[in-house]
Amino acid sequence: MTVETLIIGAGISGLSTAWQLAQAGCSVAVWESGARLGGKIATDYDPVSGYTTEQAASMVLNFRPEVSRFLQETGLESCKLIRSPTTKRYLIHQGQLREVPMTLSGLLLTPLWSWPAKLRLLLEPFIMQQGHANETVAEFVRRRLGSEMLDKALGAYISGTLASDPEQASAQAILPRLTALEQRYGSLTAGVFAHKVLNKKQASETEGFSFQGGMSALVEKLAVGIASKIHLQHKLVAVSPEHNGWSVVAQTPTGEKSLWVRNLILTTPAPATAQLLKYFDKPLSELLTGIQYAPLSVVHLGVKKDNIKHAVSGTGFLTPPKEKTVINGSMWMHSLFQNRAPTDHVLLSNYLGGARHPEVINWDTQQCIDSVTQELQDLLGLSGHAAWAKVDQHAQALPLYHGHYMQRQQQIQQCLRQHTGLYLQGNYIGGVSIRDRIIQAEKLAQVILSKTASHSAQTATHHETTIPINR
């Protein structure tokens, strides 16, 4: 059977797109250079110690109906593992953990922010719109909410969750929901009020979940439905436009493999994609080369509960950029999901590096473990050493939506309009979360299916007008 659409890369972007196209009857294939599926998504279970860890994404946070529908259609809904209802979360404040208030009264009483900062927050509805197209997260938050909210709250989210620098990250790209509220309603407060009151019936609650067996179950479930279409150890080495389509060459264990396809989808990281495209579109290649990535090290520590003085029954903590700790954030996985740690033990997954401390990627395993252990001794009252430890390192963990990101994306799309049938689907476009990747996959699948239907209709019309009629 002729392959109509070829997807390069079997991470969540590639697999989600392939699944959507296959379900619609599209002829599709997936080439993956490695020997396993999932990209950075991988769940590891240590049968000796009893700990279950995630190498990268640890859960899905969803508030979009498209993702809910996708989970239903793929059968993943029945595999969901909802996170524990614990609401406690913490920030480091002056070297100590402080609980983040989740109510208005708690916000007014918390020592996290000064009274001038709290009053400044209450003035948000009266702040005029004065943003600009390339406004950074730091500029946006200071303008709307004040400096303390950036320094002690949202800055921690940007650097801890997205591994980015709030002083460089694009507000429109990183905080699309907040910037959209300002554009539509004039203020964040008015926007939130309108959504809660006027759109309450349409609003979706944010739900956090993993899957039975961990995040790898997401990859495995998608792969089952398209197993015959996936080809591992197929490394794309050459791409060229040819006859209204694309000629591709891959290196495989049995030699070179060539193929012509009408649609080519590249889900590879920006630097790798740039190398593939540089021979026929240098400007596009240079735009992709300019996208930077943050390195990330994840240090998992298994600890006996009796060896920790601080309560670890919440979601974890984030670190504001001005705090002097190497840990950007810590997720208390034993508290979020069942069966992540043996009885009477806790599992703390700590995130290091990012744009805040990129040099950490050069540390060896022991240095990472020692640094995290020392900081948790101060923050959590950890006594002694961890009972178990594991480190996952990613030199190119997350793309940074820094600088004139939106302008760069517009230029990339302009270049792509010159190449019919070529699509870029990496997480450097449209968001880095699993939720974002599923949404982008559905959007791209609809574009390709619409194009295919149009092509089929044109072909049928052409045949009808050229077939001679015998009388």
Short mmCIF file of C-alpha atoms in Angstrom, two decimals:
data_model
loop_
_atom_site.label_atom_id
_atom_site.label_comp_id
_atom_site.label_asym_id
_atom_site.label_seq_id
_atom_site.Cartn_x
_atom_site.Cartn_y
_atom_site.Cartn_z
CA MET A 1 0.00 0.00 0.00
CA THR A 2 1.35 3.43 -0.96
CA VAL A 3 2.21 5.69 1.98
CA GLU A 4 0.51 9.06 1.64
CA THR A 5 1.86 10.67 4.81
CA LEU A 6 5.17 9.97 6.54
CA ILE A 7 5.80 11.10 10.12
CA ILE A 8 9.35 11.38 11.39
CA GLY A 9 9.61 10.76 15.12
CA ALA A 10 7.58 8.50 17.44
CA GLY A 11 7.26 10.79 20.43
CA ILE A 12 3.89 12.00 21.66
CA SER A 13 3.60 14.49 18.76
CA GLY A 14 4.27 11.88 16.10
CA LEU A 15 2.19 9.11 17.63
CA SER A 16 -0.81 11.36 18.31
CA THR A 17 -0.79 12.69 14.75
CA ALA A 18 -0.37 9.20 13.28
CA TRP A 19 -3.24 7.85 15.37
CA GLN A 20 -5.56 10.67 14.27
CA LEU A 21 -4.72 10.15 10.59
CA ALA A 22 -4.97 6.35 10.76
CA GLN A 23 -8.37 6.53 12.43
CA ALA A 24 -9.60 8.63 9.51
CA GLY A 25 -8.37 6.04 7.01
CA CYS A 26 -5.29 7.94 5.87
CA SER A 27 -2.30 5.92 4.64
CA VAL A 28 0.40 6.85 7.16
CA ALA A 29 3.77 5.55 8.38
CA VAL A 30 6.03 6.56 11.27
CA TRP A 31 9.82 6.42 11.14
CA GLU A 32 11.64 6.52 14.47
CA SER A 33 15.44 6.70 14.59
CA GLY A 34 15.70 5.01 17.97
CA ALA A 35 14.88 1.52 19.19
CA ARG A 36 11.95 2.59 21.41
CA LEU A 37 8.83 4.75 21.22
CA GLY A 38 7.79 7.77 23.23
CA GLY A 39 10.65 10.22 22.89
CA LYS A 40 11.47 11.50 26.36
CA ILE A 41 8.34 9.96 27.87
CA ALA A 42 9.41 6.85 29.77
CA THR A 43 8.25 5.21 33.00
CA ASP A 44 10.83 3.21 34.94
CA TYR A 45 9.96 0.66 37.59
CA ASP A 46 12.66 -0.72 39.87
CA PRO A 47 11.42 -4.14 41.07
CA VAL A 48 14.10 -4.35 43.75
CA SER A 49 13.37 -1.03 45.48
CA GLY A 50 9.69 -0.71 44.49
CA TYR A 51 9.97 2.86 43.12
CA THR A 52 8.27 4.02 39.91
CA THR A 53 9.70 7.14 38.26
CA GLU A 54 9.15 9.22 35.15
CA GLN A 55 12.10 10.31 33.02
CA ALA A 56 10.32 13.45 31.83
CA ALA A 57 6.60 14.35 31.94
CA SER A 58 5.01 13.03 35.11
CA MET A 59 1.36 13.81 34.41
CA VAL A 60 -1.15 15.48 32.10
CA LEU A 61 -2.89 18.68 33.16
CA ASN A 62 -5.98 19.04 31.01
CA PHE A 63 -8.74 21.60 30.68
CA ARG A 64 -9.43 21.17 26.95
CA PRO A 65 -12.39 19.17 25.58
CA GLU A 66 -10.31 18.07 22.55
CA VAL A 67 -7.96 16.15 24.84
CA SER A 68 -10.86 14.61 26.77
CA ARG A 69 -12.37 13.44 23.49
CA PHE A 70 -9.01 12.04 22.37
CA LEU A 71 -8.71 10.01 25.58
CA GLN A 72 -12.18 8.58 25.07
CA GLU A 73 -11.55 7.66 21.45
CA THR A 74 -8.18 6.01 22.13
CA GLY A 75 -9.44 4.05 25.14
CA LEU A 76 -7.05 5.88 27.44
CA GLU A 77 -9.90 7.28 29.53
CA SER A 78 -10.31 3.94 31.29
CA CYS A 79 -6.56 3.84 32.02
CA LYS A 80 -6.42 7.24 33.72
CA LEU A 81 -5.01 7.53 37.21
CA ILE A 82 -6.33 10.71 38.80
CA ARG A 83 -3.89 12.53 41.04
CA SER A 84 -4.66 12.68 44.73
CA PRO A 85 -6.94 15.56 45.77
CA THR A 86 -4.23 17.10 47.95
CA THR A 87 -4.18 20.86 47.48
CA LYS A 88 -1.09 21.81 49.45
CA ARG A 89 1.71 23.28 47.37
CA TYR A 90 4.73 25.25 48.45
CA LEU A 91 7.15 27.97 47.42
CA ILE A 92 10.62 28.56 48.78
CA HIS A 93 10.58 31.90 50.58
CA GLN A 94 13.77 33.19 52.21
CA GLY A 95 15.20 29.69 52.31
CA GLN A 96 12.11 28.04 53.84
CA LEU A 97 9.03 26.30 52.46
CA ARG A 98 5.84 28.35 52.66
CA GLU A 99 2.42 27.00 51.73
CA VAL A 100 0.81 28.79 48.79
CA PRO A 101 -2.65 30.11 49.73
CA MET A 102 -5.51 28.84 47.55
CA THR A 103 -8.23 31.19 48.87
CA LEU A 104 -8.68 34.97 48.95
CA SER A 105 -8.50 35.06 52.75
CA GLY A 106 -5.35 32.98 52.66
CA LEU A 107 -3.85 35.33 50.09
CA LEU A 108 -4.48 38.31 52.35
CA LEU A 109 -2.93 36.64 55.40
CA THR A 110 0.06 34.88 53.86
CA PRO A 111 3.56 36.18 54.67
CA LEU A 112 4.67 35.31 51.13
CA TRP A 113 3.78 38.79 49.85
CA SER A 114 4.01 42.18 51.50
CA TRP A 115 0.93 44.33 52.08
CA PRO A 116 1.97 46.76 49.29
CA ALA A 117 2.17 43.76 46.95
CA LYS A 118 -1.29 42.58 48.02
CA LEU A 119 -2.74 46.05 47.45
CA ARG A 120 -1.02 46.22 44.07
CA LEU A 121 -2.67 42.93 43.15
CA LEU A 122 -6.11 44.36 44.03
CA LEU A 123 -5.47 47.25 41.63
CA GLU A 124 -5.09 44.91 38.65
CA PRO A 125 -8.58 45.62 37.19
CA PHE A 126 -7.66 49.30 36.89
CA ILE A 127 -4.34 48.84 35.07
CA MET A 128 -4.47 50.09 31.49
CA GLN A 129 -3.35 47.86 28.61
CA GLN A 130 0.17 48.95 27.66
CA GLY A 131 1.77 45.75 26.41
CA HIS A 132 3.62 45.20 23.14
CA ALA A 133 3.96 42.34 20.66
CA ASN A 134 7.25 41.02 22.03
CA GLU A 135 6.45 41.53 25.72
CA THR A 136 8.24 39.09 27.99
CA VAL A 137 6.59 37.17 30.82
CA ALA A 138 8.44 39.36 33.33
CA GLU A 139 7.21 42.56 31.69
CA PHE A 140 3.64 41.29 31.48
CA VAL A 141 3.42 40.09 35.09
CA ARG A 142 5.08 43.21 36.53
CA ARG A 143 2.73 45.42 34.52
CA ARG A 144 -0.44 43.60 35.48
CA LEU A 145 0.27 42.09 38.91
CA GLY A 146 3.37 43.78 40.30
CA SER A 147 6.99 42.78 40.85
CA GLU A 148 6.44 40.60 43.91
CA MET A 149 3.98 38.36 42.09
CA LEU A 150 6.66 37.77 39.48
CA ASP A 151 9.52 37.29 41.92
CA LYS A 152 7.68 35.04 44.34
CA ALA A 153 5.06 33.21 42.26
CA LEU A 154 4.82 33.23 38.48
CA GLY A 155 8.57 33.46 38.05
CA ALA A 156 8.84 30.17 39.93
CA TYR A 157 6.29 28.56 37.62
CA ILE A 158 8.13 29.72 34.48
CA SER A 159 11.58 28.63 35.64
CA GLY A 160 10.47 25.51 37.53
CA THR A 161 7.80 24.04 35.28
CA LEU A 162 8.91 25.25 31.84
CA ALA A 163 12.68 25.54 32.51
CA SER A 164 12.53 29.05 31.02
CA ASP A 165 13.75 32.52 31.99
CA PRO A 166 10.80 34.86 32.68
CA GLU A 167 12.96 37.82 31.66
CA GLN A 168 13.32 36.35 28.16
CA ALA A 169 10.23 34.14 27.68
CA SER A 170 7.49 35.40 25.37
CA ALA A 171 4.35 36.24 27.36
CA GLN A 172 2.04 35.54 24.43
CA ALA A 173 3.59 32.11 23.88
CA ILE A 174 4.09 31.04 27.51
CA LEU A 175 0.96 32.57 29.06
CA PRO A 176 -1.54 32.52 26.18
CA ARG A 177 -4.61 32.24 28.41
CA LEU A 178 -3.64 35.25 30.53
CA THR A 179 -2.62 37.47 27.61
CA ALA A 180 -5.87 36.53 25.82
CA LEU A 181 -7.90 37.53 28.88
CA GLU A 182 -6.29 40.96 28.89
CA GLN A 183 -6.84 41.46 25.17
CA ARG A 184 -10.50 40.46 25.36
CA TYR A 185 -11.60 41.90 28.69
CA GLY A 186 -9.05 44.61 29.47
CA SER A 187 -7.87 42.97 32.69
CA LEU A 188 -7.15 39.53 34.11
CA THR A 189 -9.62 40.01 36.94
CA ALA A 190 -12.47 40.90 34.58
CA GLY A 191 -11.56 37.98 32.34
CA VAL A 192 -11.54 35.44 35.16
CA PHE A 193 -14.85 36.79 36.48
CA ALA A 194 -16.43 36.58 33.02
CA HIS A 195 -15.27 33.01 32.54
CA LYS A 196 -16.55 31.91 35.93
CA VAL A 197 -19.92 33.64 35.67
CA LEU A 198 -20.80 33.93 31.99
CA ASN A 199 -19.14 30.78 30.66
CA LYS A 200 -19.51 28.51 33.66
CA LYS A 201 -21.42 25.85 31.72
CA GLN A 202 -18.81 25.67 28.98
CA ALA A 203 -15.77 25.86 31.25
CA SER A 204 -13.74 22.71 31.87
CA GLU A 205 -12.16 22.05 35.23
CA THR A 206 -8.43 21.40 35.17
CA GLU A 207 -7.77 17.73 35.79
CA GLY A 208 -4.38 16.24 36.63
CA PHE A 209 -3.76 12.60 35.86
CA SER A 210 -1.28 9.95 34.84
CA PHE A 211 -2.12 6.42 33.70
CA GLN A 212 -2.11 2.97 35.24
CA GLY A 213 1.45 1.87 34.66
CA GLY A 214 2.71 5.44 34.36
CA MET A 215 3.08 7.84 31.45
CA SER A 216 4.50 5.09 29.24
CA ALA A 217 0.97 3.66 29.09
CA LEU A 218 0.00 6.66 26.95
CA VAL A 219 2.66 5.75 24.41
CA GLU A 220 1.88 2.02 24.50
CA LYS A 221 -1.85 2.53 24.01
CA LEU A 222 -1.37 4.80 21.01
CA ALA A 223 1.17 2.42 19.50
CA VAL A 224 -1.17 -0.58 19.70
CA GLY A 225 -3.62 1.04 17.29
CA ILE A 226 -0.94 1.85 14.68
CA ALA A 227 1.67 -0.85 15.37
CA SER A 228 1.94 -1.96 11.72
CA LYS A 229 2.66 1.61 10.65
CA ILE A 230 5.62 2.19 13.00
CA HIS A 231 9.18 1.48 11.88
CA LEU A 232 11.93 1.69 14.51
CA GLN A 233 15.61 2.35 13.81
CA HIS A 234 14.74 4.31 10.67
CA LYS A 235 16.93 7.41 10.82
CA LEU A 236 16.03 10.05 8.25
CA VAL A 237 19.21 11.24 6.53
CA ALA A 238 17.97 13.03 3.40
CA VAL A 239 14.93 15.06 2.38
CA SER A 240 14.22 16.74 -0.94
CA PRO A 241 11.12 18.07 -2.73
CA GLU A 242 10.18 15.92 -5.72
CA HIS A 243 7.15 15.68 -8.06
CA ASN A 244 4.68 17.58 -5.83
CA GLY A 245 5.78 15.55 -2.84
CA TRP A 246 8.84 14.56 -0.86
CA SER A 247 11.64 12.11 -1.48
CA VAL A 248 13.13 10.76 1.75
CA VAL A 249 15.98 8.41 2.59
CA ALA A 250 16.51 6.61 5.90
CA GLN A 251 19.30 4.51 7.32
CA THR A 252 17.96 1.22 8.71
CA PRO A 253 19.57 -1.93 10.15
CA THR A 254 19.20 -3.55 6.72
CA GLY A 255 20.52 -0.64 4.68
CA GLU A 256 19.13 2.51 3.07
CA LYS A 257 15.41 2.86 2.49
CA SER A 258 13.89 5.37 0.06
CA LEU A 259 10.31 6.56 -0.21
CA TRP A 260 8.21 9.17 -1.96
CA VAL A 261 5.31 10.67 0.00
CA ARG A 262 2.84 13.45 -0.61
CA ASN A 263 2.95 14.72 3.00
CA LEU A 264 5.99 14.81 5.27
CA ILE A 265 5.64 15.64 8.97
CA LEU A 266 8.81 16.32 10.97
CA THR A 267 8.42 16.06 14.76
CA THR A 268 12.17 16.04 15.39
CA PRO A 269 13.76 18.72 17.63
CA ALA A 270 14.49 22.06 15.97
CA PRO A 271 18.29 21.54 15.58
CA ALA A 272 17.84 18.14 13.93
CA THR A 273 15.08 19.49 11.69
CA ALA A 274 17.30 22.41 10.68
CA GLN A 275 19.99 20.01 9.51
CA LEU A 276 17.51 18.09 7.35
CA LEU A 277 16.16 21.22 5.66
CA LYS A 278 19.32 23.28 5.16
CA TYR A 279 20.05 21.99 1.65
CA PHE A 280 16.82 23.26 0.08
CA ASP A 281 15.67 26.06 2.43
CA LYS A 282 18.51 27.83 4.20
CA PRO A 283 16.36 30.64 5.71
CA LEU A 284 14.00 28.09 7.30
CA SER A 285 16.96 26.09 8.57
CA GLU A 286 18.47 29.20 10.15
CA LEU A 287 15.20 30.08 11.87
CA LEU A 288 15.07 26.61 13.42
CA THR A 289 18.74 26.72 14.40
CA GLY A 290 18.00 29.86 16.39
CA ILE A 291 15.62 28.00 18.73
CA GLN A 292 17.43 27.22 21.98
CA TYR A 293 16.78 24.31 24.31
CA ALA A 294 17.08 24.04 28.07
CA PRO A 295 18.95 21.10 29.59
CA LEU A 296 17.31 19.31 32.51
CA SER A 297 18.37 16.81 35.15
CA VAL A 298 15.72 14.95 37.17
CA VAL A 299 16.98 13.62 40.50
CA HIS A 300 14.66 11.06 42.08
CA LEU A 301 15.21 10.35 45.76
CA GLY A 302 13.50 7.60 47.73
CA VAL A 303 13.45 8.35 51.45
CA LYS A 304 12.00 6.73 54.55
CA LYS A 305 9.14 8.84 55.93
CA ASP A 306 10.70 8.80 59.39
CA ASN A 307 13.77 10.56 57.99
CA ILE A 308 11.86 13.71 56.99
CA LYS A 309 10.63 16.27 59.51
CA HIS A 310 8.57 18.43 57.12
CA ALA A 311 5.19 17.13 55.97
CA VAL A 312 5.40 15.85 52.39
CA SER A 313 1.70 15.26 51.72
CA GLY A 314 1.30 18.02 49.12
CA THR A 315 2.17 18.32 45.43
CA GLY A 316 5.69 19.64 46.05
CA PHE A 317 7.39 23.02 45.78
CA LEU A 318 8.70 25.52 43.23
CA THR A 319 11.68 27.84 43.55
CA PRO A 320 11.42 31.57 42.74
CA PRO A 321 14.30 32.72 40.52
CA LYS A 322 15.92 34.85 43.24
CA GLU A 323 16.27 32.01 45.72
CA LYS A 324 19.75 30.52 45.98
CA THR A 325 18.92 26.85 45.52
CA VAL A 326 19.90 24.57 42.68
CA ILE A 327 16.53 22.77 42.74
CA ASN A 328 14.04 24.50 40.40
CA GLY A 329 11.13 22.45 41.67
CA SER A 330 10.27 19.23 43.44
CA MET A 331 7.29 16.94 42.86
CA TRP A 332 6.25 14.61 45.67
CA MET A 333 5.19 11.72 43.49
CA HIS A 334 4.21 9.39 46.34
CA SER A 335 1.63 11.97 47.38
CA LEU A 336 0.30 12.58 43.87
CA PHE A 337 -0.18 8.98 42.75
CA GLN A 338 -0.49 5.61 44.43
CA ASN A 339 2.15 2.89 44.22
CA ARG A 340 5.03 5.21 43.34
CA ALA A 341 7.04 4.31 46.46
CA PRO A 342 7.17 1.33 48.84
CA THR A 343 5.26 1.44 52.12
CA ASP A 344 6.58 4.02 54.62
CA HIS A 345 8.74 5.66 51.97
CA VAL A 346 8.36 8.84 49.90
CA LEU A 347 9.47 9.62 46.35
CA LEU A 348 10.76 13.13 45.67
CA SER A 349 11.43 13.98 42.01
CA ASN A 350 13.60 17.09 41.83
CA TYR A 351 14.22 19.18 38.71
CA LEU A 352 17.58 20.87 38.13
CA GLY A 353 19.09 22.91 35.32
CA GLY A 354 16.87 24.69 32.82
CA ALA A 355 17.62 28.25 31.79
CA ARG A 356 18.26 29.03 35.47
CA HIS A 357 21.20 26.63 35.94
CA PRO A 358 22.18 25.21 32.52
CA GLU A 359 25.60 24.18 33.83
CA VAL A 360 24.05 21.39 35.91
CA ILE A 361 23.84 19.16 32.84
CA ASN A 362 27.62 18.79 33.09
CA TRP A 363 27.45 17.41 36.65
CA ASP A 364 27.90 13.72 37.18
CA THR A 365 25.24 11.61 38.86
CA GLN A 366 26.75 11.75 42.32
CA GLN A 367 27.14 15.53 42.28
CA CYS A 368 23.46 15.89 41.35
CA ILE A 369 22.40 13.56 44.17
CA ASP A 370 24.66 15.20 46.75
CA SER A 371 23.49 18.74 45.89
CA VAL A 372 19.80 17.80 46.05
CA THR A 373 20.28 15.86 49.28
CA GLN A 374 21.98 18.81 50.95
CA GLU A 375 19.26 21.25 49.94
CA LEU A 376 16.47 18.92 51.06
CA GLN A 377 18.20 18.53 54.40
CA ASP A 378 17.71 22.29 54.87
CA LEU A 379 14.24 22.55 53.32
CA LEU A 380 12.55 19.35 54.54
CA GLY A 381 14.64 18.40 57.54
CA LEU A 382 15.93 15.32 55.72
CA SER A 383 18.25 13.35 57.96
CA GLY A 384 21.05 11.27 56.54
CA HIS A 385 21.04 10.13 52.93
CA ALA A 386 18.36 8.82 50.63
CA ALA A 387 17.56 5.12 50.69
CA TRP A 388 17.44 5.08 46.89
CA ALA A 389 18.40 7.49 44.08
CA LYS A 390 18.19 7.75 40.32
CA VAL A 391 19.11 10.55 37.89
CA ASP A 392 17.68 11.20 34.40
CA GLN A 393 19.51 13.77 32.27
CA HIS A 394 18.31 15.48 29.09
CA ALA A 395 20.72 17.75 27.19
CA GLN A 396 17.82 19.12 25.10
CA ALA A 397 14.87 18.81 27.45
CA LEU A 398 12.55 21.66 26.46
CA PRO A 399 12.58 24.32 23.73
CA LEU A 400 12.77 27.85 25.08
CA TYR A 401 10.08 30.22 23.83
CA HIS A 402 12.48 33.11 24.30
CA GLY A 403 13.02 36.42 22.52
CA HIS A 404 10.86 37.34 19.55
CA TYR A 405 9.32 33.90 19.56
CA MET A 406 5.99 34.82 17.94
CA GLN A 407 7.77 36.68 15.15
CA ARG A 408 10.04 33.68 14.56
CA GLN A 409 7.00 31.39 14.33
CA GLN A 410 5.38 33.66 11.76
CA GLN A 411 8.55 33.57 9.67
CA ILE A 412 8.68 29.77 9.92
CA GLN A 413 5.10 29.53 8.68
CA GLN A 414 5.90 31.87 5.80
CA CYS A 415 8.75 29.58 4.75
CA LEU A 416 6.55 26.49 5.03
CA ARG A 417 3.96 28.00 2.67
CA GLN A 418 6.55 27.61 -0.08
CA HIS A 419 6.72 23.84 0.48
CA THR A 420 3.40 22.10 -0.12
CA GLY A 421 3.09 18.95 1.96
CA LEU A 422 5.84 19.78 4.47
CA TYR A 423 4.75 20.19 8.10
CA LEU A 424 6.67 20.83 11.33
CA GLN A 425 5.12 19.31 14.44
CA GLY A 426 7.85 19.56 17.09
CA ASN A 427 7.16 20.90 20.58
CA TYR A 428 8.91 24.15 19.64
CA ILE A 429 5.62 25.08 17.94
CA GLY A 430 2.33 25.36 19.82
CA GLY A 431 3.34 24.38 23.36
CA VAL A 432 5.50 21.84 25.18
CA SER A 433 2.95 20.03 27.34
CA ILE A 434 1.37 16.69 26.43
CA ARG A 435 -1.99 18.50 26.34
CA ASP A 436 -0.59 20.95 23.77
CA ARG A 437 0.91 18.18 21.65
CA ILE A 438 -2.39 16.27 21.46
CA ILE A 439 -4.23 19.45 20.46
CA GLN A 440 -1.66 20.31 17.79
CA ALA A 441 -1.85 16.75 16.46
CA GLU A 442 -5.61 17.03 15.95
CA LYS A 443 -5.24 20.38 14.22
CA LEU A 444 -2.60 19.10 11.82
CA ALA A 445 -4.53 15.90 11.10
CA GLN A 446 -7.56 17.98 10.12
CA VAL A 447 -5.42 20.11 7.77
CA ILE A 448 -4.00 17.03 6.03
CA LEU A 449 -7.36 15.25 5.80
CA SER A 450 -8.95 18.36 4.31
CA LYS A 451 -6.13 18.63 1.80
CA THR A 452 -6.42 14.94 0.92
CA ALA A 453 -10.17 15.23 0.39
CA SER A 454 -9.67 18.27 -1.85
CA HIS A 455 -6.99 16.48 -3.88
CA SER A 456 -9.23 13.42 -4.29
CA ALA A 457 -12.11 15.60 -5.46
CA GLN A 458 -9.92 17.38 -8.01
CA THR A 459 -8.59 14.05 -9.29
CA ALA A 460 -12.11 12.66 -9.66
CA THR A 461 -13.21 15.80 -11.53
CA HIS A 462 -10.21 15.54 -13.82
CA HIS A 463 -11.05 11.90 -14.67
CA GLU A 464 -14.66 12.74 -15.36
CA THR A 465 -13.73 15.47 -17.85
CA THR A 466 -11.08 13.46 -19.70
CA ILE A 467 -12.73 10.01 -20.08
CA PRO A 468 -14.04 9.73 -23.66
CA ILE A 469 -17.69 8.85 -24.15
CA ASN A 470 -18.50 6.19 -26.70
CA ARG A 471 -21.70 6.76 -28.60
#
